Short mmCIF file of C-alpha atoms in Angstrom, two decimals:
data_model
loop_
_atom_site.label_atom_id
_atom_site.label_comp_id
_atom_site.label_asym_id
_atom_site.label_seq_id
_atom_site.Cartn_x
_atom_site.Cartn_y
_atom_site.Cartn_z
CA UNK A 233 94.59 109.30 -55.31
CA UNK A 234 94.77 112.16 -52.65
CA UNK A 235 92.06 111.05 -50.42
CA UNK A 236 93.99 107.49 -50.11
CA UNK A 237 97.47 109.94 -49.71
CA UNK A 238 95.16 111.90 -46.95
CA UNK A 239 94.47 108.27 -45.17
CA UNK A 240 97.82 107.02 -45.03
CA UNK A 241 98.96 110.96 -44.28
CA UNK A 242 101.62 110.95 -47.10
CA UNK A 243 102.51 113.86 -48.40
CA UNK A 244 101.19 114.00 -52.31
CA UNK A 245 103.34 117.57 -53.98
CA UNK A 246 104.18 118.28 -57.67
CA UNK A 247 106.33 121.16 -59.36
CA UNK A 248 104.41 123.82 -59.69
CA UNK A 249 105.89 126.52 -62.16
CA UNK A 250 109.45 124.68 -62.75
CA UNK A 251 108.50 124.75 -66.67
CA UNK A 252 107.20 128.04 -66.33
CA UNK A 253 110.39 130.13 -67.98
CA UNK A 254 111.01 127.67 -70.60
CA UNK A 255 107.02 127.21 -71.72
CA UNK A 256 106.48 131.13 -71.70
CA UNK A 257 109.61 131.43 -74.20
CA UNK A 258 108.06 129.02 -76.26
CA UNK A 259 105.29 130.62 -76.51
CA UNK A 260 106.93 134.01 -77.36
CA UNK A 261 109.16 131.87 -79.70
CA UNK A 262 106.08 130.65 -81.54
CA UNK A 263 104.57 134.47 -82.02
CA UNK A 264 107.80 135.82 -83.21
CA UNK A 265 108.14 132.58 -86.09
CA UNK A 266 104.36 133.51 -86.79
CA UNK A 267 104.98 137.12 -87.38
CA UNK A 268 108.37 136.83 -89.03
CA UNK A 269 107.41 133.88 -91.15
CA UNK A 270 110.24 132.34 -89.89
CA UNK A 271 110.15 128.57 -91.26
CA UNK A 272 108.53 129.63 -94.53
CA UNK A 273 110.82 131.98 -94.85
CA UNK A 274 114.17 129.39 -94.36
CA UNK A 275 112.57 127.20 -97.03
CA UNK A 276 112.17 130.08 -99.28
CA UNK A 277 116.09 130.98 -99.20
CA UNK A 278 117.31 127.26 -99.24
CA UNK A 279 114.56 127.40 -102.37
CA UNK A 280 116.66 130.02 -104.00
CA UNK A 281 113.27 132.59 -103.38
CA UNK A 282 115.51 135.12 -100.99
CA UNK A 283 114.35 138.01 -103.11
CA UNK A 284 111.13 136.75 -104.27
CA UNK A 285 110.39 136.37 -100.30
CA UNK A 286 111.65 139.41 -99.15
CA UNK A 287 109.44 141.52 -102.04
CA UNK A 288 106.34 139.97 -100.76
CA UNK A 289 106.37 140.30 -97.72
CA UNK A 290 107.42 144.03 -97.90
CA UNK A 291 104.55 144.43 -100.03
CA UNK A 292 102.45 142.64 -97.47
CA UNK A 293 103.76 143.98 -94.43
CA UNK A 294 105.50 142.62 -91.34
CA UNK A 295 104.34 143.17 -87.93
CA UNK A 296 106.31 143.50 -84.80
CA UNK A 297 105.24 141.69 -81.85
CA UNK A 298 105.06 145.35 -80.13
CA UNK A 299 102.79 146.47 -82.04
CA UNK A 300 100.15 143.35 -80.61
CA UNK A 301 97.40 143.19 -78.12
CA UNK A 302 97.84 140.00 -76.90
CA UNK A 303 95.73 138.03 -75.20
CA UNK A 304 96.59 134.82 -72.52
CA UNK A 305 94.04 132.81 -71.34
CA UNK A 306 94.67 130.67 -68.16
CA UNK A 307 96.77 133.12 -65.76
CA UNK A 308 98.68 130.78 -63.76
CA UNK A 309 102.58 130.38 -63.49
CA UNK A 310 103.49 130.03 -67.00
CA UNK A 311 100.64 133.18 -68.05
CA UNK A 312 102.16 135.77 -66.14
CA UNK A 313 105.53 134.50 -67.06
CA UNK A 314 104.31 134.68 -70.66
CA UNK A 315 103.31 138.52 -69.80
CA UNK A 316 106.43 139.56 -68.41
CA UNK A 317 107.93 138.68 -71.40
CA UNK A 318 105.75 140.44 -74.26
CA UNK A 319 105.94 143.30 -71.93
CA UNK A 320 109.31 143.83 -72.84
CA UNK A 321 108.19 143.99 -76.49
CA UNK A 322 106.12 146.37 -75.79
CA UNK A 323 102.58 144.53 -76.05
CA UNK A 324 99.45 145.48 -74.78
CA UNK A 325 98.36 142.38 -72.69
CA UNK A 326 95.00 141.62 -71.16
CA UNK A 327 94.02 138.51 -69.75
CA UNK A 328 91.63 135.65 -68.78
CA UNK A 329 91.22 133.30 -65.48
CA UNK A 330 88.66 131.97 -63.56
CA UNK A 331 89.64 134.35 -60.48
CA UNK A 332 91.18 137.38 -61.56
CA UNK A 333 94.63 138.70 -60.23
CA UNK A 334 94.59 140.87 -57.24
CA UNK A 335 94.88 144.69 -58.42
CA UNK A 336 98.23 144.87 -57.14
CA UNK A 337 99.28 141.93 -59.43
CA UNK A 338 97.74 143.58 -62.22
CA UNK A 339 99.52 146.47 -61.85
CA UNK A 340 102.97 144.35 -61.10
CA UNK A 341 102.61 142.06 -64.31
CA UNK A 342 101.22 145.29 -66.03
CA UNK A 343 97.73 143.36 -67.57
CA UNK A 344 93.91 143.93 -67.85
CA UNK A 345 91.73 141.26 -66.53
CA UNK A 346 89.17 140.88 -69.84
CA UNK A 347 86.37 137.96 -70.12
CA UNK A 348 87.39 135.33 -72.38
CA UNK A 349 85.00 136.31 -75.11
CA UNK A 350 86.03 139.89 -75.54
CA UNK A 351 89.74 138.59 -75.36
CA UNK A 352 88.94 136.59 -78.45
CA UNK A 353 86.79 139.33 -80.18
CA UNK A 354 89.36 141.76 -79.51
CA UNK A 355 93.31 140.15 -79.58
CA UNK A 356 95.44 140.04 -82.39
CA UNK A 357 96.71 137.33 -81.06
CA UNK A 358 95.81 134.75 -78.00
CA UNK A 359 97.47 132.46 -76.54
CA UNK A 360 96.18 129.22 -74.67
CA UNK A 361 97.46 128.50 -71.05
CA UNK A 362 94.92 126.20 -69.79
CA UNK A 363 95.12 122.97 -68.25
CA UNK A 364 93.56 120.12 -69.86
CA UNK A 365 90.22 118.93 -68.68
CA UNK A 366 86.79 117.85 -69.28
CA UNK A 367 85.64 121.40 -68.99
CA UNK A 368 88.78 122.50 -71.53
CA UNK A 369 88.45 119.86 -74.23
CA UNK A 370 88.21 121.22 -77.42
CA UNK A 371 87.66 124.73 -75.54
CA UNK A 372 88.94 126.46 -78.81
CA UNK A 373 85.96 124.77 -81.22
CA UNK A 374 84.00 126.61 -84.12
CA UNK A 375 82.02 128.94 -82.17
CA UNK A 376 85.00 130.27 -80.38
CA UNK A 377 86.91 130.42 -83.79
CA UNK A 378 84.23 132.41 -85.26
CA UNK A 379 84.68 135.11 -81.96
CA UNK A 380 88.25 135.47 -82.61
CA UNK A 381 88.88 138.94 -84.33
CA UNK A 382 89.29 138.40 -88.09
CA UNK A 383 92.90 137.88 -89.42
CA UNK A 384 94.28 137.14 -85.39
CA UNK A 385 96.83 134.51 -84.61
CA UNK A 386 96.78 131.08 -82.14
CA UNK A 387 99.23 130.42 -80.12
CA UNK A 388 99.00 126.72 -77.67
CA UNK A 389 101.65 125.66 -75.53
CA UNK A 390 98.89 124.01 -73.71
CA UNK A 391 97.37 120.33 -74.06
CA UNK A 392 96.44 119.12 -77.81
CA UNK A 393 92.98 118.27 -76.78
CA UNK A 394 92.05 122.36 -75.97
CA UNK A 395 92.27 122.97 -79.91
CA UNK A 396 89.53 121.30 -81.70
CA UNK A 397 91.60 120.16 -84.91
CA UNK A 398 88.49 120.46 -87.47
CA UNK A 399 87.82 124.02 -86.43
CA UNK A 400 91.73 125.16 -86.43
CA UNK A 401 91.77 124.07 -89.92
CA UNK A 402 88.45 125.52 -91.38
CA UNK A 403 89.22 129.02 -89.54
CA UNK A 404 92.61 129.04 -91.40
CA UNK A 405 91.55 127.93 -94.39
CA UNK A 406 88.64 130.71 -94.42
CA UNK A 407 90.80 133.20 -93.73
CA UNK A 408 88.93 133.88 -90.08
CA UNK A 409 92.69 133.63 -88.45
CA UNK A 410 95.88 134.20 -90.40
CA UNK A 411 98.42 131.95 -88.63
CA UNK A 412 98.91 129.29 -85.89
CA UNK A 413 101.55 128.36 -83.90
CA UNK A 414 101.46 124.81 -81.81
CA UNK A 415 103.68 123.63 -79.65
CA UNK A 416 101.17 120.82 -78.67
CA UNK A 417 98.71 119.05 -81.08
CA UNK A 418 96.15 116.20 -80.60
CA UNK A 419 96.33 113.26 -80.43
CA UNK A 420 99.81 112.39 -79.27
CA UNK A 421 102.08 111.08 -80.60
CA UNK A 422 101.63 112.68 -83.48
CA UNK A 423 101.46 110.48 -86.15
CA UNK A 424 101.69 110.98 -90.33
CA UNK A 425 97.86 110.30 -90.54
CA UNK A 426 97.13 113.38 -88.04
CA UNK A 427 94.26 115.57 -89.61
CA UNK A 428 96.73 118.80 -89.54
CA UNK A 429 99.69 117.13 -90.73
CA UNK A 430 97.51 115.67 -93.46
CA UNK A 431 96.09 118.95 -94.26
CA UNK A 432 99.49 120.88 -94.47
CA UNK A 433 100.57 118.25 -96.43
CA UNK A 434 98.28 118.22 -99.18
CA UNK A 435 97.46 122.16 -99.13
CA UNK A 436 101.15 124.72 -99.64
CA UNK A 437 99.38 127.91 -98.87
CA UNK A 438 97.77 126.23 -95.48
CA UNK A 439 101.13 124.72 -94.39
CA UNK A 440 102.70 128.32 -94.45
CA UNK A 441 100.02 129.68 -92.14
CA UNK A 442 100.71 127.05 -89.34
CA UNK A 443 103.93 126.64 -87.53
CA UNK A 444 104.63 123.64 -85.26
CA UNK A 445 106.74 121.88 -82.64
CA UNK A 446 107.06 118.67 -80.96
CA UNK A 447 106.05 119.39 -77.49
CA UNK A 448 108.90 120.80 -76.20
CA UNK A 449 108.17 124.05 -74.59
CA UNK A 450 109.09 123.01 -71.46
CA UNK A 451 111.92 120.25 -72.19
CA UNK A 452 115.15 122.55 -71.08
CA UNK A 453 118.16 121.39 -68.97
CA UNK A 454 117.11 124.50 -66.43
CA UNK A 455 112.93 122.89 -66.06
CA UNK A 456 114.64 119.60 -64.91
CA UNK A 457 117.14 120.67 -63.03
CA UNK A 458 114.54 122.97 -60.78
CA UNK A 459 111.97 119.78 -61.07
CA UNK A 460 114.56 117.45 -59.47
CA UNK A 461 116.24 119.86 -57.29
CA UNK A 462 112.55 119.83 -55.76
CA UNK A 463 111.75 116.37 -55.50
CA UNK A 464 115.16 115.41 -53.54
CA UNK A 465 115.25 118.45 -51.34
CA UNK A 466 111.52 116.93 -50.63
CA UNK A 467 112.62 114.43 -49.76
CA UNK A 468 115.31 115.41 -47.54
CA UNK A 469 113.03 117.83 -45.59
CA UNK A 470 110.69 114.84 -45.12
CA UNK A 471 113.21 112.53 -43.68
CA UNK A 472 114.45 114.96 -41.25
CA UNK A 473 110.60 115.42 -39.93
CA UNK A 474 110.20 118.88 -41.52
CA UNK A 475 107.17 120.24 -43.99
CA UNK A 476 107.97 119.72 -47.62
CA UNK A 477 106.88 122.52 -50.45
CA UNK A 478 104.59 122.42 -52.72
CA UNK A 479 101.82 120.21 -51.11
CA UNK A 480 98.47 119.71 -52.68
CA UNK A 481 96.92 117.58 -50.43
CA UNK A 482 95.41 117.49 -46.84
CA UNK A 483 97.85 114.39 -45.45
#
């Protein structure tokens, strides 16, 4: 409650961008097991199908992650971090936010500033960095699905809720986007009965188009330790009468 924090003049501050590293590798992570078709490909080899894999995909043809115009909307902390990365592939990367980057930072984090439509239309693949809100729920739904350029790729590392399940699975199944990858999916936990876990179950060629993780993008030993290092040195800097970082209120 920051007005009651404002009242009682308490400092109210959180830890922005500690996760930031770890949730931008995740999301890489996730484009790379996409592309590669990473876990279909382990089950093909512990299958026996090494050489049955390897011929069909050569047929098919495997993409590098270079060779992408990527697309991140919500440009906060763990966006740009997400861009610095893919720029060392190589990528083209353009990008989405309510207030666009300053066209120094653009230059810096080498990105075009695109609206959120023509990032969908346009991206082989986009990736979700938005918070999760009233104005976010379900954000990715079936009209959005049906803007997204024809054989493109998901990526969340965002909330669950942002990724309307129902659509995800009829743009897959139609062929509208090849692949997902999901860090997050709703609702949590994640249960047996869970419409995409269902789905995968029960359909072989959709389960191979849809990679997924338990929410841990941004559970590494390096996140906490900057999270906690935070909150204590807060701590100390309030007890000795000095400003602590990271405020968000008006105390």
């Amino acid at each position: 409650n920051l007005a009651a924090a404002d009242e009682k003049h308490i400092y109210v501050c959180n830890n922005r961008g500690a996760n930031k590293t770890a949730v931008a590798e995740q999301a890489v992570m996730l484009m790379l097991m996409v592309l590669r078709h990473a876990v279909t490909g382990h089950n093909r080899v512990l299958e026996g199908r090494q050489i049955e894999a390897k011929a069909s995909w050569s047929m098919e043809g495997i993409s590098e992650l270079g060779s992408m115009h990527v697309g991140i909307i919500g440009m906060g902390d763990i966006g740009i971090e997400t861009a610095k990365l893919l720029n060392a592939f190589g990528c083209r990367v353009s990008y989405n936010k309510r207030y666009p980057l300053s066209p120094s930072q653009e230059k810096e984090y080498n990105v075009t500033y695109m609206s959120a439509d023509d990032i969908l239309k346009n991206c082989d693949i986009v990736s979700l960095h938005i918070p999760s809100n009233k104005e976010t729920f379900e954000y990715m739904n079936e009209e959005r699905f049906a803007m997204m350029k024809k054989g493109s790729i998901l990526i969340n590392t965002a909330r669950g809720e942002v990724v309307k399940n129902e659509a995800l699975l009829e743009a897959l199944k139609s062929g509208q986007i090849a692949a997902a990858g999901l860090d997050v999916l709703a609702p949590e936990p994640v249960k047996e009965d869970n419409i995409v876990v269902k789905a995968m179950k029960n359909d072989g060629e959709l389960a191979e188009k849809i990679v997924l993780a338990p929410h841990i993008g941004g559970l590494t030993v390096q996140t906490f330790d900057k999270i906690y290092g935070t909150i204590w040195s807060n701590f100390k800097k309030v007890c000795a009468g000095e400003t602590p970082v990271n405020i968000v209120n008006h105390p």
